[in-house]
Coordinates of C-alpha atoms in Angstrom, one line a residue:
X240 CA 5.3 -14.9 8.7
X241 CA 6.3 -13.8 5.2
X242 CA 3.7 -14.1 2.5
X243 CA 0.0 -13.2 1.9
X244 CA -2.9 -13.6 -0.4
X245 CA -6.2 -11.9 -0.2
X246 CA -8.8 -9.1 -0.9
X247 CA -7.3 -5.7 -1.4
X248 CA -8.8 -2.2 -0.9
X249 CA -7.7 1.4 -0.7
X250 CA -7.3 2.5 2.9
X251 CA -9.0 5.6 4.2
X252 CA -7.0 8.4 5.8
X253 CA -8.2 10.3 8.9
X254 CA -7.1 12.2 12.0
X255 CA -7.7 11.3 15.6
X256 CA -6.3 12.4 18.9
X257 CA -3.1 10.8 20.4
X258 CA -4.0 7.3 21.7
X259 CA -2.2 4.8 23.8
X260 CA -3.5 1.2 23.8
X261 CA -2.2 0.3 27.2
X262 CA -4.0 -2.8 28.5
X263 CA -4.9 -4.1 25.0
X264 CA -2.2 -6.7 25.2
X265 CA -3.9 -9.9 24.1
X266 CA -4.3 -11.8 20.9
X267 CA -1.5 -11.7 18.4
X268 CA 1.8 -12.8 17.0
X269 CA 3.0 -11.4 13.7
X270 CA 2.1 -13.9 11.1
X271 CA 1.9 -16.9 13.5
X272 CA 3.2 -17.6 16.9
X273 CA 5.6 -20.0 18.4
X274 CA 4.4 -21.8 21.5
X275 CA 1.6 -19.5 22.6
X276 CA -1.5 -21.2 21.3
X277 CA -0.6 -20.5 17.7
X278 CA -2.1 -21.3 14.4
X279 CA -1.8 -25.1 14.5
X280 CA -3.9 -25.3 17.6
X281 CA -6.6 -23.0 16.0
X282 CA -6.8 -24.3 12.5
X283 CA -5.5 -27.9 12.7
X284 CA -3.3 -29.3 9.9
X285 CA -2.2 -26.6 7.5
X286 CA -3.5 -26.7 3.9
X287 CA -1.8 -25.2 0.9
X288 CA -3.7 -22.2 -0.6
X289 CA -4.2 -24.0 -3.9
X290 CA -6.1 -26.8 -2.1
X291 CA -8.8 -24.3 -1.3
X292 CA -8.9 -21.6 -4.0
X293 CA -7.6 -22.5 -7.5
X294 CA -6.6 -19.7 -9.9
X295 CA -5.4 -20.2 -13.4
X296 CA -2.9 -18.9 -14.7
X297 CA -0.7 -19.8 -11.8
X298 CA 0.5 -17.2 -9.4
X299 CA 3.7 -15.5 -10.7
X300 CA 3.3 -16.7 -14.3
X301 CA 5.0 -14.6 -16.9
X302 CA 4.4 -14.2 -20.7
X303 CA 0.9 -15.8 -20.4
X304 CA -0.6 -16.1 -23.9
X305 CA -3.8 -14.1 -24.6
X306 CA -5.8 -17.3 -25.4
X307 CA -4.9 -18.9 -22.0
X308 CA -8.1 -19.1 -19.9
X309 CA -8.5 -17.1 -16.7
X310 CA -10.5 -19.2 -14.3
X311 CA -11.1 -19.1 -10.5
X312 CA -12.7 -22.2 -8.8
X313 CA -13.2 -23.9 -5.5
X314 CA -13.9 -27.7 -5.0
X315 CA -16.6 -27.1 -2.5
X316 CA -18.3 -24.3 -0.6
X317 CA -18.8 -21.1 -2.7
X318 CA -17.0 -18.1 -4.0
X319 CA -18.0 -15.0 -2.1
X320 CA -16.1 -12.4 -4.2
X321 CA -13.7 -12.2 -7.1
X322 CA -11.9 -9.0 -8.2
X323 CA -9.6 -9.0 -11.1
X324 CA -7.7 -5.9 -12.1
X325 CA -5.7 -5.4 -15.3
X326 CA -2.8 -2.9 -15.3
X327 CA -1.4 -1.5 -18.5
X328 CA 0.9 1.6 -18.5
X329 CA 0.1 2.3 -14.9
X330 CA -3.7 2.5 -15.7
X331 CA -5.8 0.0 -13.7
X332 CA -9.1 -1.3 -15.0
X333 CA -11.4 -3.9 -13.4
X334 CA -12.1 -7.0 -15.4
X335 CA -15.8 -7.9 -15.5
X336 CA -16.9 -11.4 -14.9
X337 CA -19.4 -13.6 -13.1
X338 CA -19.6 -16.3 -10.5
X339 CA -21.4 -19.5 -11.7
X340 CA -24.8 -20.4 -10.3
X341 CA -23.4 -23.1 -8.2
X342 CA -20.8 -20.7 -6.7
X343 CA -17.9 -22.9 -7.6
X344 CA -16.3 -20.9 -10.4
X345 CA -15.7 -17.5 -11.9
X346 CA -14.9 -16.6 -15.5
X347 CA -14.3 -13.2 -17.2
X348 CA -16.9 -11.9 -19.6
X349 CA -14.1 -11.5 -22.2
X350 CA -12.2 -14.7 -22.4
X351 CA -9.2 -13.2 -24.2
X352 CA -6.4 -11.7 -22.1
X353 CA -4.8 -8.4 -23.0
X354 CA -1.2 -8.3 -24.3
X355 CA 1.6 -6.7 -22.2
X356 CA -0.5 -6.4 -19.0
X357 CA -0.2 -7.3 -15.4
X358 CA -3.3 -9.0 -13.8
X359 CA -4.1 -9.1 -10.1
X360 CA -6.7 -11.6 -8.8
X361 CA -8.2 -11.3 -5.3
X362 CA -10.6 -14.0 -4.2
X363 CA -12.6 -14.7 -1.0
X364 CA -14.4 -18.0 -0.6
X365 CA -16.6 -19.6 2.1
X366 CA -16.5 -23.2 3.0
X367 CA -19.5 -25.3 4.1
X368 CA -19.3 -24.0 7.6
X369 CA -19.2 -20.3 6.6
X370 CA -15.5 -19.9 7.2
X371 CA -13.6 -17.5 4.9
X372 CA -10.5 -18.2 2.9
X373 CA -8.7 -15.7 0.7
X374 CA -6.2 -15.8 -2.1
X375 CA -4.2 -13.1 -4.0
X376 CA -2.3 -13.9 -7.2
X377 CA -0.6 -12.0 -10.0
X378 CA 0.5 -12.8 -13.5
X379 CA 1.8 -11.0 -16.6
X380 CA 0.8 -11.6 -20.2
X381 CA 2.8 -12.0 -23.3
X382 CA 4.8 -9.1 -24.8
X383 CA 5.6 -9.5 -28.5
X384 CA 9.1 -10.6 -29.3
X385 CA 11.7 -7.8 -29.7
X386 CA 9.7 -5.5 -27.4
X387 CA 10.0 -4.5 -23.8
X388 CA 7.7 -2.7 -21.3
X389 CA 8.0 -1.4 -17.7
X390 CA 5.4 -2.3 -15.1
X391 CA 5.1 0.9 -13.0
X392 CA 4.4 1.6 -9.4
X393 CA 2.4 3.5 -8.1
X394 CA -0.8 3.5 -10.2
X395 CA -2.1 6.5 -12.1
X396 CA -4.0 9.1 -10.0
X397 CA -3.1 7.4 -6.7
X398 CA -2.8 9.2 -3.4
X399 CA 0.2 7.8 -1.6
X400 CA 2.3 8.2 1.5
X401 CA 5.4 10.3 1.6
X402 CA 7.7 7.2 1.3
X403 CA 6.5 6.1 -2.1
X404 CA 9.2 5.3 -4.6
X405 CA 8.5 5.2 -8.3
X406 CA 9.5 1.7 -9.5
X407 CA 9.6 0.2 -12.9
X408 CA 10.1 -3.5 -13.4
X409 CA 11.0 -4.5 -17.0
X410 CA 9.9 -7.7 -18.6
X411 CA 13.3 -8.1 -20.2
X412 CA 16.9 -7.4 -19.3
X413 CA 17.9 -3.8 -20.2
X414 CA 21.4 -3.7 -21.6
X415 CA 21.3 -0.1 -22.8
X416 CA 20.4 1.3 -19.4
X417 CA 21.5 4.9 -20.1
X418 CA 19.1 5.2 -23.1
X419 CA 16.2 3.8 -21.1
X420 CA 16.9 6.0 -18.2
X421 CA 17.1 9.1 -20.4
X422 CA 13.6 8.3 -21.8
X423 CA 12.0 8.3 -18.4
X424 CA 11.3 11.7 -16.7
X425 CA 10.0 12.0 -13.2
X426 CA 9.1 15.5 -12.1
X427 CA 7.4 17.1 -9.0
X428 CA 5.4 20.1 -8.2
X429 CA 6.7 21.8 -6.1
X430 CA 10.0 21.0 -7.7
X431 CA 12.5 18.7 -5.9
X432 CA 15.5 16.8 -7.1
X433 CA 14.7 13.2 -8.2
X434 CA 17.3 10.6 -9.1
X435 CA 17.2 7.1 -10.5
X436 CA 18.9 3.9 -9.2
X437 CA 19.2 0.6 -11.1
X438 CA 18.7 -2.7 -9.2
X439 CA 20.1 -5.1 -11.7
X440 CA 19.1 -5.2 -15.3
X441 CA 15.3 -5.3 -14.9
X442 CA 14.4 -2.7 -12.2
X443 CA 14.7 1.1 -12.1
X444 CA 13.6 3.2 -9.1
X445 CA 13.3 6.9 -8.6
X446 CA 13.1 9.0 -5.4
X447 CA 14.1 12.3 -3.9
X448 CA 16.8 12.7 -1.3
X449 CA 14.2 12.9 1.5
X450 CA 10.6 11.8 1.8
X451 CA 8.2 13.6 -0.4
X452 CA 6.6 16.7 1.0
X453 CA 2.8 16.3 1.7
X454 CA 0.7 17.6 -1.2
X455 CA 3.4 17.1 -3.9
X456 CA 2.1 16.2 -7.3
X457 CA 4.4 13.8 -9.2
X458 CA 4.4 13.2 -13.0
X459 CA 6.0 10.2 -14.6
X460 CA 6.6 10.4 -18.4
X461 CA 7.5 7.1 -20.0
X462 CA 8.9 7.9 -23.5
X463 CA 10.1 4.4 -24.2
X464 CA 8.5 3.7 -27.6
X465 CA 11.2 2.8 -30.1
X466 CA 14.0 3.1 -27.5
X467 CA 16.5 0.3 -27.9
X468 CA 16.8 -1.3 -24.4
X469 CA 18.9 -4.2 -25.6
X470 CA 20.3 -5.2 -29.0
X471 CA 17.2 -5.5 -31.3
X472 CA 14.8 -5.1 -28.4
X473 CA 12.7 -1.9 -28.4
X474 CA 10.2 -0.2 -26.1
X475 CA 6.5 0.1 -26.9
X476 CA 5.3 2.5 -24.2
X477 CA 4.5 6.2 -24.6
X478 CA 2.6 7.1 -21.4
X479 CA 2.3 9.8 -18.8
X480 CA 0.8 9.3 -15.4
X481 CA 0.6 11.2 -12.2
X482 CA 0.1 10.6 -8.5
X483 CA -0.3 12.8 -5.4
X484 CA 1.4 12.6 -2.1
X485 CA -1.0 12.7 0.9
X486 CA -0.3 13.5 4.5
X487 CA 2.9 12.3 6.2
X488 CA 2.6 9.2 8.3
X489 CA 5.8 7.5 9.6
X490 CA 5.6 4.7 12.2
X491 CA 8.5 3.5 14.3
X492 CA 8.4 -0.1 15.5
X493 CA 10.7 -0.8 18.4
X494 CA 11.1 -4.6 18.4
X495 CA 12.8 -4.7 21.8
X496 CA 10.1 -2.5 23.5
X497 CA 7.2 -4.2 21.6
X498 CA 5.7 -0.9 20.6
X499 CA 4.9 1.1 17.5
X500 CA 4.8 4.9 17.6
X501 CA 2.5 6.3 14.8
X502 CA 3.4 9.9 13.8
X503 CA 1.1 12.0 11.6
X504 CA 2.8 15.1 10.1
X505 CA 5.4 14.9 12.9
X506 CA 3.0 14.6 15.8
X507 CA 2.5 11.5 17.9
X508 CA -0.9 10.0 16.9
X509 CA -0.7 6.7 18.9
X510 CA 1.5 4.2 20.6
X511 CA 0.4 0.7 19.8
X512 CA 1.6 -2.6 21.5
X513 CA 3.0 -5.0 18.9
X514 CA 4.8 -8.3 18.6
X515 CA 7.6 -8.8 16.1
X516 CA 9.8 -11.7 14.9
X517 CA 10.8 -14.4 17.4
X518 CA 14.5 -15.0 18.2
X519 CA 14.5 -17.7 15.6
X520 CA 12.7 -15.6 13.0
X521 CA 13.6 -12.0 13.6
X522 CA 12.1 -9.0 11.8
X523 CA 14.3 -6.9 9.4
X524 CA 15.5 -3.6 10.7
X525 CA 15.3 -0.5 8.6
X526 CA 12.8 1.6 6.6
X527 CA 10.1 -0.3 4.8
X528 CA 7.3 1.1 2.6
X529 CA 3.7 -0.2 2.5
X530 CA 3.2 -1.5 -1.1
X531 CA 0.0 -3.4 -0.8
X532 CA -3.0 -3.4 1.6
X533 CA -5.3 -6.4 2.0
X534 CA -8.4 -6.5 4.2
X535 CA -8.2 -10.3 4.5
X536 CA -5.5 -12.6 3.2
X537 CA -4.2 -16.2 3.4
X538 CA -0.7 -16.7 4.9
X539 CA 1.1 -20.0 4.3
X540 CA 4.5 -20.9 5.6
X541 CA 5.4 -23.1 2.6
X542 CA 5.3 -20.1 0.2
X543 CA 8.2 -18.4 2.0
X544 CA 10.6 -21.3 2.6
X545 CA 9.3 -22.6 6.0
X546 CA 7.8 -26.0 6.5
X547 CA 4.2 -26.6 7.6
X548 CA 4.3 -24.3 10.6
X549 CA 1.2 -22.3 9.6
X550 CA -1.5 -21.9 7.1
X551 CA -4.0 -19.2 8.1
X552 CA -6.9 -18.6 5.7
X553 CA -8.2 -15.2 7.0
X554 CA -5.4 -13.0 8.3
X555 CA -7.0 -9.5 8.7
X556 CA -5.7 -6.1 7.8
X557 CA -2.4 -7.1 6.1
X558 CA 0.0 -4.5 4.8
X559 CA 2.9 -5.7 2.7
X560 CA 6.3 -4.3 3.6
X561 CA 8.8 -6.4 1.5
X562 CA 8.8 -8.5 -1.6
X563 CA 10.1 -11.4 0.4
X564 CA 6.9 -11.5 2.5
X565 CA 7.3 -9.3 5.6
X566 CA 3.9 -7.8 6.6
X567 CA 2.4 -5.7 9.3
X568 CA -1.0 -7.3 10.0
X569 CA -3.8 -8.0 12.4
X570 CA -3.7 -11.2 14.5
X571 CA -6.3 -12.9 16.7
X572 CA -4.9 -16.3 17.6
X573 CA -2.0 -15.8 20.0
X574 CA -3.0 -14.2 23.3
X575 CA -0.6 -12.4 25.7
X576 CA 2.0 -11.4 23.0
X577 CA 1.3 -7.7 22.4
X578 CA 3.7 -5.4 24.3
X579 CA 5.2 -8.4 26.0
X580 CA 7.2 -10.7 23.7
X581 CA 8.2 -11.4 20.1
X582 CA 6.7 -14.6 18.7
X583 CA 6.1 -14.2 15.0
X584 CA 7.9 -15.6 11.9
X585 CA 9.2 -12.2 11.0
X586 CA 6.1 -9.9 10.6
X587 CA 4.9 -7.2 12.9
X588 CA 1.6 -8.1 14.5
X589 CA -1.2 -5.9 16.0
X590 CA -4.2 -7.0 18.0
X591 CA -7.3 -7.8 16.0
X592 CA -10.3 -10.1 16.0
X593 CA -11.4 -12.9 13.7
X594 CA -13.0 -11.3 10.7
X595 CA -11.2 -8.0 11.4
X596 CA -12.6 -5.0 13.2
X597 CA -12.0 -1.2 12.7
X598 CA -12.2 -0.9 16.5
X599 CA -9.1 -3.0 17.0
X600 CA -5.5 -1.6 16.9
X601 CA -4.9 -3.3 13.6
X602 CA -8.1 -2.1 12.1
X603 CA -7.5 1.4 13.4
X604 CA -4.0 1.5 11.9
X605 CA -5.2 0.0 8.6
X606 CA -8.0 2.5 8.1
X607 CA -5.5 5.4 8.6
X608 CA -2.8 4.1 6.3
X609 CA -1.9 4.6 2.7
X610 CA 0.2 2.7 0.2
X611 CA 3.5 4.5 0.4
X612 CA 3.5 5.1 4.2
X613 CA 6.8 4.3 6.0
X614 CA 7.3 1.7 8.7
X615 CA 10.7 1.8 10.3
X616 CA 11.9 -1.1 12.5
X617 CA 14.6 -0.6 15.1
X618 CA 16.3 -2.8 17.8
X619 CA 15.6 -6.1 16.1
X620 CA 18.3 -8.7 16.2
X621 CA 18.4 -8.9 12.4
X622 CA 20.1 -7.2 9.5
X623 CA 18.9 -4.1 7.7
X624 CA 16.4 -4.9 5.0
X625 CA 17.9 -4.9 1.5
X626 CA 17.1 -1.8 -0.5
X627 CA 15.6 -3.8 -3.4
X628 CA 13.4 -5.9 -1.1
X629 CA 10.2 -4.1 -1.7
X630 CA 10.6 -0.3 -1.8
X631 CA 13.5 -0.3 0.6
X632 CA 15.6 2.4 -1.2
X633 CA 15.3 4.8 1.7
X634 CA 17.9 2.6 3.5
X635 CA 20.6 3.8 1.1
X636 CA 22.3 7.1 1.6
X637 CA 21.9 9.7 -1.1
X638 CA 25.5 9.3 -2.5
X639 CA 25.0 5.6 -2.8
X640 CA 21.6 6.0 -4.3
X641 CA 22.8 8.5 -7.0
X642 CA 25.7 6.2 -7.9
X643 CA 23.2 3.7 -9.2
X644 CA 22.3 5.9 -12.2
X645 CA 23.5 4.8 -15.6
X646 CA 23.8 8.4 -16.7
X647 CA 26.8 10.0 -15.0
X648 CA 26.5 13.7 -14.2

């Protein structure tokens, strides 16, 4: 399954002894299963996410005007939680608001949206039977004409995995790439060579040749104010932010063996039984970086180009690996898949229970993961993930990566 919407949180990191989950081979298929008691038999006819939780502005909206209302509502049941985060210049701040007395709607305390910001909305609702549903949406607000900004990843003061790539997505096409590139400085302590790579005219990524060393402190300086990014279009940002690299955790998913080896600082921490993409919906090979972590999320097949194969309102422990919708997540609805067969629509599935449990393999892995951790998939009958599909730049060799700079050295 390739898509998700839900409630996000920062994962905790911790150390445990080496574990092997032999015998825990029941209960999951990545995203949904094919022919093993999958989502349709559990949930009945799929429903589109907007039929349950409605968020305005629409998911993926761009250049939303500041007077456009931000509203969350459900037609029945009640809202359990709503979290809205506003990101400006890599600085996140939570937007205060309140749920109505009848539980059917949420509005912010300040009705006016900020300019040049990215908003993230995470909602969990309960229906009349107490069943949870989740939704995750994002939108960006209006940037004044003749101005450009870059939305930066990761966030300020974050602690990330060793595979984190600094990524800037610009709201307008950058024609003078060399000038913009020269105005952005990414440095590390201890020092390491860091080089940029352009993916088209609206995205610029930075990384070192190898994964970051644990404990590295990275500083990103955006000196874009008054830089001409395109004829008559100037930057408005002057911002510096930092992040810290935590411990090293790299996991190897063997799609043919149906296992995932989790290595912490080079040592084997656990071997977990998994299920990957079915023969009709194989999982990408290659190195993928965790970019988002959701405790609970909705996954709907229609959002990623499938038909009505699945619509699961409460997928637990979901970790985004690609922009196109590949996740590693918990699964409770397809027994006998783990360690035995690949039955998902493209994701990597780990055993979990309805509602999620820290004692399950999926919960255990989620609680010990960070945004920026690396998941590498091998022996899948699919192509290698594209380097611009999520933070997939580690799939490019260093020569190819450095060739993507607009400033020739």
